[in-house]
mmCIF file of C-alpha atoms in Angstrom:
data_model
loop_
_atom_site.group_PDB
_atom_site.id
_atom_site.type_symbol
_atom_site.label_atom_id
_atom_site.label_comp_id
_atom_site.label_asym_id
_atom_site.label_seq_id
_atom_site.Cartn_x
_atom_site.Cartn_y
_atom_site.Cartn_z
ATOM 1 C CA MET A 1113 157.779 -148.778 -0.979
ATOM 2 C CA SER A 1114 155.949 -146.111 -2.438
ATOM 3 C CA CYS A 1115 153.117 -148.353 -2.683
ATOM 4 C CA LEU A 1116 153.073 -148.527 1.674
ATOM 5 C CA SER A 1117 150.574 -146.190 3.813
ATOM 6 C CA LEU A 1118 151.855 -146.762 6.301
ATOM 7 C CA LYS A 1119 155.071 -147.955 7.853
ATOM 8 C CA LEU A 1120 156.472 -151.973 8.167
ATOM 9 C CA GLU A 1121 157.368 -151.787 11.875
ATOM 10 C CA ASP A 1122 153.345 -150.825 12.551
ATOM 11 C CA THR A 1123 151.960 -154.239 11.434
ATOM 12 C CA ASN A 1124 152.429 -155.909 14.552
ATOM 13 C CA ARG A 1125 149.946 -153.192 15.825
ATOM 14 C CA PHE A 1126 146.832 -153.065 13.702
ATOM 15 C CA PRO A 1127 146.926 -156.182 12.109
ATOM 16 C CA THR A 1128 143.241 -155.925 11.589
ATOM 17 C CA LEU A 1129 144.113 -153.314 8.931
ATOM 18 C CA PHE A 1130 146.173 -155.158 6.720
ATOM 19 C CA PHE A 1131 145.112 -155.928 3.462
ATOM 20 C CA SER A 1132 141.255 -153.600 4.171
ATOM 21 C CA GLN A 1133 141.229 -151.377 1.043
ATOM 22 C CA PHE A 1134 142.745 -154.485 -1.455
ATOM 23 C CA TYR A 1135 139.600 -156.424 0.024
ATOM 24 C CA ARG A 1136 136.926 -153.916 -0.913
ATOM 25 C CA ALA A 1137 138.529 -152.880 -4.009
ATOM 26 C CA HIS A 1138 138.872 -155.864 -5.478
ATOM 27 C CA THR A 1139 135.739 -157.112 -4.580
ATOM 28 C CA VAL A 1140 133.774 -153.928 -6.130
ATOM 29 C CA ILE A 1141 135.377 -154.497 -9.000
ATOM 30 C CA HIS A 1142 134.578 -157.874 -9.331
ATOM 31 C CA ILE A 1143 130.925 -157.150 -9.078
ATOM 32 C CA LEU A 1144 130.817 -154.585 -11.475
ATOM 33 C CA GLN A 1145 132.472 -156.921 -14.208
ATOM 34 C CA MET A 1146 129.598 -159.476 -13.174
ATOM 35 C CA SER A 1147 126.871 -156.487 -13.576
ATOM 36 C CA LEU A 1148 124.796 -155.668 -16.669
ATOM 37 C CA PRO A 1149 125.443 -152.264 -17.773
ATOM 38 C CA SER A 1150 122.848 -149.740 -16.660
ATOM 39 C CA ASP A 1151 119.547 -149.447 -18.685
ATOM 40 C CA PRO A 1152 117.984 -146.114 -18.071
ATOM 41 C CA GLU A 1153 114.284 -147.483 -18.417
ATOM 42 C CA ASN A 1154 114.463 -150.198 -16.067
ATOM 43 C CA ASN A 1155 116.030 -148.417 -12.881
ATOM 44 C CA GLY A 1156 114.050 -150.577 -10.508
ATOM 45 C CA HIS A 1157 115.490 -153.567 -11.782
ATOM 46 C CA MET A 1158 118.907 -152.269 -11.735
ATOM 47 C CA LYS A 1159 122.120 -153.978 -9.766
ATOM 48 C CA GLU A 1160 123.374 -151.836 -7.206
ATOM 49 C CA VAL A 1161 126.504 -151.618 -6.196
ATOM 50 C CA PRO A 1162 128.299 -150.141 -3.439
ATOM 51 C CA THR A 1163 132.434 -148.860 -3.173
ATOM 52 C CA VAL A 1164 132.032 -149.213 0.016
ATOM 53 C CA ILE A 1165 131.668 -152.468 1.957
ATOM 54 C CA SER A 1166 131.603 -154.742 5.304
ATOM 55 C CA LEU A 1167 134.961 -156.135 6.139
ATOM 56 C CA PRO A 1168 134.034 -159.872 6.595
ATOM 57 C CA ALA A 1169 134.501 -160.903 10.264
ATOM 58 C CA THR A 1170 138.253 -162.583 9.409
ATOM 59 C CA LEU A 1171 139.705 -159.239 8.747
ATOM 60 C CA PHE A 1172 137.706 -157.326 11.566
ATOM 61 C CA ASP A 1173 138.503 -155.621 14.676
ATOM 62 C CA ALA A 1174 136.897 -153.193 16.068
ATOM 63 C CA MET A 1175 139.042 -152.601 19.506
ATOM 64 C CA ALA A 1176 142.433 -152.667 16.861
ATOM 65 C CA ASP A 1177 140.364 -149.996 15.034
ATOM 66 C CA ALA A 1178 139.641 -148.056 17.519
ATOM 67 C CA ARG A 1179 143.071 -148.226 19.368
ATOM 68 C CA ALA A 1180 144.727 -147.130 15.736
ATOM 69 C CA LEU A 1181 142.569 -144.161 15.963
ATOM 70 C CA ARG A 1182 143.981 -143.361 19.187
ATOM 71 C CA VAL A 1183 147.243 -143.165 18.078
ATOM 72 C CA ALA A 1184 146.308 -141.714 15.396
ATOM 73 C CA MET A 1185 145.167 -138.773 17.476
ATOM 74 C CA LYS A 1186 147.039 -139.034 20.178
ATOM 75 C CA GLY A 1187 150.309 -136.176 21.537
ATOM 76 C CA LEU A 1188 151.092 -133.300 19.114
ATOM 77 C CA GLY A 1189 150.209 -133.268 15.250
ATOM 78 C CA THR A 1190 147.348 -135.902 13.696
ATOM 79 C CA ASN A 1191 147.929 -138.400 11.428
ATOM 80 C CA GLU A 1192 145.047 -137.799 8.881
ATOM 81 C CA LYS A 1193 146.203 -140.523 6.846
ATOM 82 C CA VAL A 1194 145.423 -143.284 9.818
ATOM 83 C CA ILE A 1195 142.274 -141.941 9.923
ATOM 84 C CA ILE A 1196 141.080 -142.253 6.451
ATOM 85 C CA ASP A 1197 142.708 -145.428 6.258
ATOM 86 C CA VAL A 1198 140.411 -146.857 8.933
ATOM 87 C CA LEU A 1199 136.935 -144.695 8.696
ATOM 88 C CA CYS A 1200 137.162 -144.695 4.388
ATOM 89 C CA HIS A 1201 136.983 -148.474 4.263
ATOM 90 C CA ARG A 1202 134.719 -149.635 6.710
ATOM 91 C CA SER A 1203 130.844 -149.685 6.064
ATOM 92 C CA ASN A 1204 128.850 -147.425 8.585
ATOM 93 C CA ALA A 1205 127.996 -150.412 10.821
ATOM 94 C CA GLN A 1206 131.863 -150.702 11.122
ATOM 95 C CA ARG A 1207 132.695 -147.567 12.307
ATOM 96 C CA GLN A 1208 129.416 -147.877 14.980
ATOM 97 C CA ALA A 1209 131.531 -150.788 16.218
ATOM 98 C CA ILE A 1210 134.888 -149.279 16.258
ATOM 99 C CA SER A 1211 133.077 -146.104 17.698
ATOM 100 C CA GLU A 1212 131.810 -148.532 20.821
ATOM 101 C CA ALA A 1213 134.983 -149.967 21.269
ATOM 102 C CA PHE A 1214 136.772 -146.369 21.475
ATOM 103 C CA ASN A 1215 134.577 -145.773 24.044
ATOM 104 C CA ILE A 1216 135.253 -149.291 25.639
ATOM 105 C CA GLU A 1217 138.767 -149.017 25.661
ATOM 106 C CA PHE A 1218 139.440 -145.431 26.394
ATOM 107 C CA ASN A 1219 136.715 -144.089 28.089
ATOM 108 C CA ARG A 1220 136.719 -141.162 25.133
ATOM 109 C CA ASP A 1221 134.058 -140.131 22.726
ATOM 110 C CA LEU A 1222 135.649 -141.082 19.306
ATOM 111 C CA VAL A 1223 133.216 -138.540 17.017
ATOM 112 C CA ALA A 1224 133.939 -135.321 19.850
ATOM 113 C CA ASP A 1225 137.783 -136.650 19.427
ATOM 114 C CA LEU A 1226 138.104 -136.162 15.771
ATOM 115 C CA LYS A 1227 135.696 -132.671 15.909
ATOM 116 C CA SER A 1228 138.905 -131.576 18.061
ATOM 117 C CA GLU A 1229 141.405 -133.036 15.956
ATOM 118 C CA VAL A 1230 140.540 -132.291 12.002
ATOM 119 C CA SER A 1231 139.271 -129.401 10.512
ATOM 120 C CA GLY A 1232 136.998 -127.981 7.472
ATOM 121 C CA LYS A 1233 136.092 -130.060 4.838
ATOM 122 C CA PHE A 1234 137.931 -132.955 5.781
ATOM 123 C CA LYS A 1235 135.963 -132.357 9.009
ATOM 124 C CA SER A 1236 132.860 -132.624 7.191
ATOM 125 C CA VAL A 1237 133.441 -136.161 5.578
ATOM 126 C CA ILE A 1238 134.836 -137.557 8.433
ATOM 127 C CA THR A 1239 131.998 -136.574 10.868
ATOM 128 C CA SER A 1240 128.993 -137.425 8.240
ATOM 129 C CA LEU A 1241 130.547 -140.826 7.997
ATOM 130 C CA MET A 1242 130.486 -141.619 11.585
ATOM 131 C CA LEU A 1243 126.497 -140.683 11.694
ATOM 132 C CA PRO A 1244 124.350 -143.567 11.099
ATOM 133 C CA ALA A 1245 123.124 -143.162 7.568
ATOM 134 C CA VAL A 1246 119.348 -142.534 8.564
ATOM 135 C CA GLU A 1247 120.655 -140.000 10.980
ATOM 136 C CA TYR A 1248 123.144 -138.625 8.609
ATOM 137 C CA CYS A 1249 120.088 -138.023 6.069
ATOM 138 C CA ALA A 1250 117.546 -136.685 8.486
ATOM 139 C CA LYS A 1251 120.365 -133.774 8.798
ATOM 140 C CA GLU A 1252 120.912 -133.061 5.637
ATOM 141 C CA LEU A 1253 116.942 -132.858 5.129
ATOM 142 C CA HIS A 1254 116.033 -131.002 8.192
ATOM 143 C CA GLU A 1255 119.107 -128.317 6.440
ATOM 144 C CA ALA A 1256 117.199 -128.266 3.339
ATOM 145 C CA ILE A 1257 113.829 -127.403 5.038
ATOM 146 C CA LYS A 1258 114.920 -124.653 7.131
ATOM 147 C CA LYS A 1259 117.124 -123.306 4.774
ATOM 148 C CA PHE A 1260 113.882 -123.475 2.199
ATOM 149 C CA ALA A 1261 111.788 -121.963 4.624
ATOM 150 C CA ARG A 1262 114.854 -118.797 5.554
ATOM 151 C CA LYS A 1263 114.526 -118.426 1.711
ATOM 152 C CA GLU A 1264 110.967 -118.130 0.782
ATOM 153 C CA ALA A 1265 110.243 -115.320 4.082
ATOM 154 C CA LEU A 1266 112.555 -113.625 2.050
ATOM 155 C CA LEU A 1267 110.931 -113.818 -1.360
ATOM 156 C CA GLU A 1268 108.093 -112.294 0.472
ATOM 157 C CA ASP A 1269 109.927 -110.007 1.559
ATOM 158 C CA ILE A 1270 111.426 -108.895 -1.927
ATOM 159 C CA SER A 1271 108.118 -108.733 -3.603
ATOM 160 C CA LEU A 1272 106.625 -106.207 -1.541
ATOM 161 C CA PHE A 1273 109.331 -103.985 -2.822
ATOM 162 C CA GLY A 1274 109.370 -105.281 -6.304
ATOM 163 C CA SER A 1275 113.068 -106.401 -6.268
ATOM 164 C CA ASP A 1276 113.924 -108.581 -8.448
ATOM 165 C CA SER A 1277 113.718 -112.433 -6.805
ATOM 166 C CA GLU A 1278 114.903 -114.814 -9.745
ATOM 167 C CA THR A 1279 117.964 -115.644 -7.904
ATOM 168 C CA LEU A 1280 116.162 -116.626 -4.694
ATOM 169 C CA SER A 1281 113.926 -118.422 -6.502
ATOM 170 C CA LEU A 1282 116.354 -120.131 -7.878
ATOM 171 C CA ALA A 1283 118.282 -120.389 -4.413
ATOM 172 C CA SER A 1284 114.802 -122.308 -3.015
ATOM 173 C CA ALA A 1285 114.684 -124.336 -6.278
ATOM 174 C CA TYR A 1286 117.955 -125.458 -5.048
ATOM 175 C CA GLU A 1287 116.560 -126.968 -1.490
ATOM 176 C CA THR A 1288 113.649 -128.708 -3.200
ATOM 177 C CA ASN A 1289 115.989 -130.128 -5.481
ATOM 178 C CA VAL A 1290 117.651 -131.854 -2.099
ATOM 179 C CA MET A 1291 115.066 -133.148 -0.362
ATOM 180 C CA ALA A 1292 113.847 -135.039 -3.611
ATOM 181 C CA GLU A 1293 117.108 -136.024 -3.911
ATOM 182 C CA ILE A 1294 116.899 -137.580 -0.206
ATOM 183 C CA LEU A 1295 112.693 -138.697 -0.196
ATOM 184 C CA PHE A 1296 113.345 -139.621 -4.037
ATOM 185 C CA THR A 1297 115.921 -142.132 -4.162
ATOM 186 C CA ARG A 1298 115.272 -144.335 -2.003
ATOM 187 C CA SER A 1299 112.906 -147.493 -0.956
ATOM 188 C CA TYR A 1300 109.173 -146.170 0.817
ATOM 189 C CA GLU A 1301 110.803 -147.778 4.012
ATOM 190 C CA GLU A 1302 114.027 -146.294 4.028
ATOM 191 C CA VAL A 1303 112.110 -143.324 3.607
ATOM 192 C CA VAL A 1304 110.119 -144.064 7.189
ATOM 193 C CA LYS A 1305 113.589 -144.836 8.901
ATOM 194 C CA ILE A 1306 114.528 -141.540 7.849
ATOM 195 C CA ALA A 1307 111.509 -139.769 8.847
ATOM 196 C CA ASN A 1308 111.932 -141.484 12.133
ATOM 197 C CA ALA A 1309 115.338 -140.875 12.460
ATOM 198 C CA TYR A 1310 114.190 -137.187 12.482
ATOM 199 C CA ASN A 1311 111.271 -137.027 14.686
ATOM 200 C CA THR A 1312 113.690 -138.597 16.940
ATOM 201 C CA LYS A 1313 116.871 -135.806 16.373
ATOM 202 C CA TYR A 1314 114.377 -133.319 15.975
ATOM 203 C CA LYS A 1315 111.346 -133.863 18.124
ATOM 204 C CA ILE A 1316 108.810 -132.809 15.617
ATOM 205 C CA ASP A 1317 106.949 -135.114 13.414
ATOM 206 C CA LEU A 1318 108.795 -134.583 9.575
ATOM 207 C CA LYS A 1319 105.030 -134.129 7.943
ATOM 208 C CA ARG A 1320 103.923 -131.593 10.396
ATOM 209 C CA GLU A 1321 107.955 -129.485 9.675
ATOM 210 C CA ILE A 1322 107.238 -130.061 5.899
ATOM 211 C CA LYS A 1323 103.383 -128.094 6.243
ATOM 212 C CA GLN A 1324 105.314 -125.305 8.816
ATOM 213 C CA ASP A 1325 108.416 -124.694 6.510
ATOM 214 C CA ILE A 1326 106.811 -125.166 2.923
ATOM 215 C CA SER A 1327 103.873 -124.080 1.127
ATOM 216 C CA GLY A 1328 101.664 -125.013 -1.667
ATOM 217 C CA ARG A 1329 102.362 -127.753 -4.154
ATOM 218 C CA VAL A 1330 105.530 -128.550 -3.362
ATOM 219 C CA GLN A 1331 104.407 -128.703 0.333
ATOM 220 C CA LYS A 1332 102.077 -131.606 -1.640
ATOM 221 C CA ILE A 1333 104.301 -133.232 -3.279
ATOM 222 C CA PHE A 1334 106.688 -134.509 -0.147
ATOM 223 C CA LEU A 1335 103.742 -134.905 1.872
ATOM 224 C CA LYS A 1336 102.614 -137.520 -0.637
ATOM 225 C CA SER A 1337 105.971 -139.208 -0.560
ATOM 226 C CA LEU A 1338 105.557 -139.810 2.960
ATOM 227 C CA GLN A 1339 101.931 -141.044 2.854
ATOM 228 C CA GLU A 1340 102.298 -145.348 1.863
ATOM 229 C CA ILE A 1341 99.666 -146.789 -0.694
ATOM 230 C CA LYS A 1342 98.216 -149.573 1.205
ATOM 231 C CA ASP A 1343 97.416 -151.729 -2.565
ATOM 232 C CA PRO A 1344 100.866 -154.184 -2.175
ATOM 233 C CA THR A 1345 100.214 -154.627 -6.338
ATOM 234 C CA ILE A 1346 100.384 -151.199 -7.135
ATOM 235 C CA ASP A 1347 104.260 -150.939 -8.192
ATOM 236 C CA SER A 1348 103.761 -153.256 -11.199
ATOM 237 C CA ASP A 1349 105.257 -153.291 -14.426
ATOM 238 C CA SER A 1350 101.531 -153.832 -16.021
ATOM 239 C CA VAL A 1351 101.465 -151.749 -19.082
ATOM 240 C CA ALA A 1352 97.273 -151.474 -19.321
ATOM 241 C CA SER A 1353 97.488 -149.448 -15.808
ATOM 242 C CA ALA A 1354 100.346 -147.319 -17.550
ATOM 243 C CA GLN A 1355 97.991 -146.612 -20.482
ATOM 244 C CA GLU A 1356 95.612 -146.001 -18.552
ATOM 245 C CA GLU A 1357 97.661 -143.667 -16.108
ATOM 246 C CA ALA A 1358 99.394 -141.896 -19.271
ATOM 247 C CA LYS A 1359 95.910 -141.332 -20.929
ATOM 248 C CA LEU A 1360 95.039 -139.726 -18.095
ATOM 249 C CA LEU A 1361 98.038 -137.227 -17.670
ATOM 250 C CA LEU A 1362 97.673 -136.287 -21.701
ATOM 251 C CA ASP A 1363 93.719 -135.972 -20.492
ATOM 252 C CA LYS A 1364 93.768 -134.017 -17.649
ATOM 253 C CA GLY A 1365 97.412 -132.424 -17.404
ATOM 254 C CA LYS A 1366 96.588 -129.457 -19.682
ATOM 255 C CA GLU A 1367 93.214 -128.689 -17.852
ATOM 256 C CA HIS A 1368 94.743 -129.073 -14.539
ATOM 257 C CA SER A 1369 98.198 -127.550 -14.391
ATOM 258 C CA SER A 1370 97.892 -124.412 -12.131
ATOM 259 C CA THR A 1371 95.576 -126.477 -9.724
ATOM 260 C CA ASP A 1372 95.808 -128.996 -6.926
ATOM 261 C CA GLU A 1373 94.825 -131.423 -8.269
ATOM 262 C CA ASN A 1374 97.283 -131.644 -11.162
ATOM 263 C CA PRO A 1375 97.669 -134.847 -12.817
ATOM 264 C CA PHE A 1376 101.605 -134.987 -12.941
ATOM 265 C CA VAL A 1377 101.875 -133.892 -9.251
ATOM 266 C CA ASN A 1378 99.487 -136.905 -8.326
ATOM 267 C CA ILE A 1379 101.239 -139.969 -10.171
ATOM 268 C CA LEU A 1380 105.371 -138.427 -9.167
ATOM 269 C CA SER A 1381 104.797 -137.724 -5.617
ATOM 270 C CA TYR A 1382 103.912 -141.798 -5.313
ATOM 271 C CA ALA A 1383 107.166 -142.495 -7.690
ATOM 272 C CA ILE A 1384 109.353 -143.879 -4.786
ATOM 273 C CA GLN A 1385 106.178 -146.676 -4.280
ATOM 274 C CA ARG A 1386 106.017 -147.105 -7.635
ATOM 275 C CA ARG A 1387 109.283 -146.639 -9.806
ATOM 276 C CA ARG A 1388 108.796 -149.697 -12.274
ATOM 277 C CA LEU A 1389 104.867 -148.659 -12.782
ATOM 278 C CA THR A 1390 105.988 -145.244 -13.169
ATOM 279 C CA SER A 1391 108.728 -145.566 -15.567
ATOM 280 C CA VAL A 1392 106.631 -147.596 -17.620
ATOM 281 C CA ILE A 1393 103.836 -144.312 -17.387
ATOM 282 C CA PHE A 1394 106.513 -142.957 -19.055
ATOM 283 C CA GLN A 1395 107.206 -145.023 -21.742
ATOM 284 C CA GLU A 1396 103.615 -145.337 -22.845
ATOM 285 C CA TYR A 1397 102.697 -141.559 -22.382
ATOM 286 C CA ALA A 1398 105.693 -140.724 -24.974
ATOM 287 C CA LYS A 1399 103.642 -143.381 -27.128
ATOM 288 C CA ILE A 1400 100.493 -141.549 -27.508
ATOM 289 C CA SER A 1401 101.673 -137.985 -26.777
ATOM 290 C CA GLY A 1402 104.993 -137.463 -29.210
ATOM 291 C CA GLU A 1403 106.810 -136.555 -26.361
ATOM 292 C CA PRO A 1404 108.656 -137.485 -23.531
ATOM 293 C CA ILE A 1405 107.075 -136.486 -20.548
ATOM 294 C CA GLU A 1406 109.998 -133.895 -19.330
ATOM 295 C CA GLU A 1407 108.581 -131.385 -22.712
ATOM 296 C CA THR A 1408 104.963 -131.333 -21.137
ATOM 297 C CA LEU A 1409 106.076 -130.379 -18.117
ATOM 298 C CA LYS A 1410 108.039 -127.606 -19.002
ATOM 299 C CA SER A 1411 104.989 -125.922 -21.243
ATOM 300 C CA GLN A 1412 102.361 -127.858 -18.704
ATOM 301 C CA VAL A 1413 103.279 -126.874 -15.834
ATOM 302 C CA SER A 1414 104.043 -124.106 -13.482
ATOM 303 C CA GLU A 1415 107.609 -123.499 -12.024
ATOM 304 C CA ASP A 1416 107.110 -123.270 -8.280
ATOM 305 C CA ILE A 1417 106.655 -126.936 -9.557
ATOM 306 C CA LEU A 1418 108.353 -127.457 -12.355
ATOM 307 C CA PHE A 1419 112.623 -128.041 -10.798
ATOM 308 C CA CYS A 1420 110.856 -131.010 -8.281
ATOM 309 C CA LEU A 1421 109.054 -133.007 -10.639
ATOM 310 C CA LEU A 1422 111.561 -133.214 -13.481
ATOM 311 C CA GLU A 1423 114.203 -134.507 -10.792
ATOM 312 C CA ILE A 1424 112.051 -136.807 -10.012
ATOM 313 C CA VAL A 1425 111.514 -137.444 -13.608
ATOM 314 C CA LYS A 1426 115.257 -138.067 -14.038
ATOM 315 C CA ILE A 1427 115.235 -140.124 -10.452
ATOM 316 C CA VAL A 1428 113.188 -142.636 -12.298
ATOM 317 C CA ARG A 1429 114.490 -143.014 -15.210
ATOM 318 C CA ASN A 1430 118.002 -143.478 -14.203
ATOM 319 C CA ARG A 1431 119.533 -142.984 -11.053
ATOM 320 C CA PRO A 1432 122.804 -143.447 -11.420
ATOM 321 C CA ALA A 1433 122.875 -141.317 -13.973
ATOM 322 C CA TYR A 1434 120.607 -138.403 -12.227
ATOM 323 C CA PHE A 1435 123.510 -138.504 -8.987
ATOM 324 C CA ALA A 1436 126.085 -138.124 -11.685
ATOM 325 C CA GLU A 1437 124.577 -134.919 -13.211
ATOM 326 C CA ARG A 1438 124.692 -133.576 -9.506
ATOM 327 C CA LEU A 1439 128.167 -134.655 -8.948
ATOM 328 C CA GLU A 1440 129.019 -132.933 -12.420
ATOM 329 C CA LEU A 1441 126.839 -129.644 -11.605
ATOM 330 C CA ALA A 1442 128.866 -129.444 -7.960
ATOM 331 C CA MET A 1443 132.052 -129.297 -9.531
ATOM 332 C CA ARG A 1444 131.145 -126.653 -12.494
ATOM 333 C CA GLY A 1445 131.677 -123.270 -12.852
ATOM 334 C CA LEU A 1446 133.903 -120.940 -10.564
ATOM 335 C CA SER A 1447 133.249 -123.034 -7.111
ATOM 336 C CA THR A 1448 132.574 -126.215 -6.000
ATOM 337 C CA ASP A 1449 129.362 -127.511 -4.526
ATOM 338 C CA HIS A 1450 131.199 -129.138 -1.359
ATOM 339 C CA ASN A 1451 127.994 -130.271 0.343
ATOM 340 C CA THR A 1452 126.511 -131.447 -2.747
ATOM 341 C CA LEU A 1453 129.421 -133.519 -3.051
ATOM 342 C CA ILE A 1454 129.472 -134.884 0.365
ATOM 343 C CA ARG A 1455 126.271 -135.403 0.806
ATOM 344 C CA ILE A 1456 126.043 -137.726 -2.288
ATOM 345 C CA ILE A 1457 129.463 -139.515 -1.993
ATOM 346 C CA VAL A 1458 129.315 -140.735 1.729
ATOM 347 C CA SER A 1459 125.186 -141.359 1.183
ATOM 348 C CA ARG A 1460 125.738 -143.564 -1.830
ATOM 349 C CA SER A 1461 128.893 -144.845 -0.978
ATOM 350 C CA GLU A 1462 127.281 -148.008 0.413
ATOM 351 C CA ILE A 1463 124.984 -148.615 -1.571
ATOM 352 C CA ASP A 1464 125.208 -147.465 -5.712
ATOM 353 C CA LEU A 1465 128.130 -145.026 -6.140
ATOM 354 C CA ALA A 1466 129.760 -147.961 -8.253
ATOM 355 C CA ASN A 1467 127.255 -147.352 -10.289
ATOM 356 C CA ILE A 1468 127.489 -143.390 -10.333
ATOM 357 C CA LYS A 1469 130.817 -143.351 -11.385
ATOM 358 C CA LEU A 1470 130.389 -145.865 -14.409
ATOM 359 C CA GLU A 1471 127.126 -143.786 -15.460
ATOM 360 C CA TYR A 1472 129.407 -140.685 -14.472
ATOM 361 C CA GLU A 1473 132.100 -141.716 -17.547
ATOM 362 C CA ARG A 1474 129.583 -142.770 -19.607
ATOM 363 C CA ILE A 1475 127.930 -140.045 -19.819
ATOM 364 C CA TYR A 1476 131.096 -136.853 -19.240
ATOM 365 C CA GLY A 1477 133.837 -139.223 -20.998
ATOM 366 C CA LYS A 1478 136.082 -138.786 -17.639
ATOM 367 C CA THR A 1479 135.968 -140.457 -14.581
ATOM 368 C CA LEU A 1480 134.267 -139.540 -11.432
ATOM 369 C CA TYR A 1481 137.885 -139.774 -9.453
ATOM 370 C CA GLY A 1482 139.527 -137.490 -11.628
ATOM 371 C CA SER A 1483 136.984 -134.900 -11.310
ATOM 372 C CA VAL A 1484 136.595 -134.739 -7.828
ATOM 373 C CA GLU A 1485 140.508 -134.725 -7.698
ATOM 374 C CA ASN A 1486 140.920 -131.798 -9.431
ATOM 375 C CA ALA A 1487 137.991 -130.216 -7.523
ATOM 376 C CA THR A 1488 139.453 -130.967 -4.067
ATOM 377 C CA SER A 1489 142.741 -130.734 -2.536
ATOM 378 C CA GLY A 1490 145.079 -132.123 0.833
ATOM 379 C CA ASP A 1491 143.335 -134.845 3.121
ATOM 380 C CA TYR A 1492 139.458 -133.729 2.202
ATOM 381 C CA ARG A 1493 140.896 -134.809 -1.410
ATOM 382 C CA ARG A 1494 142.033 -138.289 -0.304
ATOM 383 C CA SER A 1495 139.155 -138.948 2.250
ATOM 384 C CA LEU A 1496 136.306 -138.899 -1.337
ATOM 385 C CA LEU A 1497 138.728 -140.619 -2.876
ATOM 386 C CA ALA A 1498 139.189 -143.255 -0.344
ATOM 387 C CA LEU A 1499 135.280 -144.023 -0.533
ATOM 388 C CA ILE A 1500 135.085 -143.554 -4.365
ATOM 389 C CA GLY A 1501 137.632 -145.762 -4.654
ATOM 390 C CA PRO A 1502 139.771 -146.415 -8.219
ATOM 391 C CA PRO A 1503 138.357 -145.826 -11.186
ATOM 392 C CA ALA A 1504 135.932 -147.798 -13.122
ATOM 393 C CA LEU A 1505 136.650 -147.266 -16.714
ATOM 394 C CA ASN A 1506 137.665 -150.649 -18.218
ATOM 395 C CA HIS A 1507 141.157 -149.267 -19.121
ATOM 396 C CA GLU A 1508 141.076 -147.689 -15.894
ATOM 397 C CA ILE A 1509 140.605 -150.267 -13.160
ATOM 398 C CA ALA A 1510 143.743 -150.192 -11.111
ATOM 399 C CA VAL A 1511 145.072 -152.495 -8.401
ATOM 400 C CA PRO A 1512 144.515 -150.520 -5.326
ATOM 401 C CA PRO A 1513 147.713 -150.091 -2.601
ATOM 402 C CA ILE A 1514 148.191 -152.908 -0.103
ATOM 403 C CA PHE A 1515 148.154 -150.773 3.329
ATOM 404 C CA PHE A 1516 149.752 -152.415 6.589
ATOM 405 C CA MET A 1517 149.519 -151.809 9.767
#
């Protein structure tokens, strides 16, 4: 009986939750076992494996889920376990359907009810899950832009008094890393949808917002990432094209290292639309220069854009490994960066979180599940672990508990 998360007498009331986690976990494990190992230099061809998948129509009943949530929040006390069992084991599209069913059945706003019933970091996870994916990314992007703008203003004030601004500069670099994480880890088509959602939610064009709140060459990098390349063949893996651009980097990189015509900026800014070609450029550059492109960037590019460009290189080389590193850094040290932890786990759970888990375990020799378990607590911990799913190491793949409702 210890493996049952809910009482057996509840089975008849909420039949659609039966076997839902069991189905999801075993489907993800099967896909992982069928997938090839990730290739650090072949990021564009990697099979993406999510940890959260849609329940099949035969198992999913939005109205039954809505009723389960209403019972969980009605009366004295809240059954957080039911909220986790429902919302962390449904796709984003299914959560939207549940929200609509909740409104139809009870004439109540599900998100508003959830906000009033849960709190703390657990509330942040649940409310993030309930936002449509592009709206969630737009919200996170908006917050990063505004934080960057405030820190830039503080840097200007500090410079007037000759104070040490190194700490604040690093904080600003952190916000540009958040922006790079959102804009450079998705396809251009997805970025366009995020930009449209941004425009709708904040009543301002994303490009205009970047021009207003971000200055210097960092601004140029993000504006270029939003600019469409018209040539449909631009993302070929042509060695000849890659060799030509690699030679341009070698010949012109140092010459224009501190100008707006920096070829590193011009090439890396379009990486989301030229992922395959950019990856080959890195290989060809290493051949003709004798060093990886990261080392050249560190020696030739100024600090105002260095962090951002290095993040883009990591993304192009191996996106799951990039996210694995971001998660490890978020949990390392005396305090956990919960915003990053929530953002990555929520936003990648339906894309490639299973790949990220594998890379995390390969790089750090421990499971993402275990690290998050150690860094969090309570219902917050349980919600994140539900999204992550069981550990992915071969000897640790476990059969999840069966949920009866």
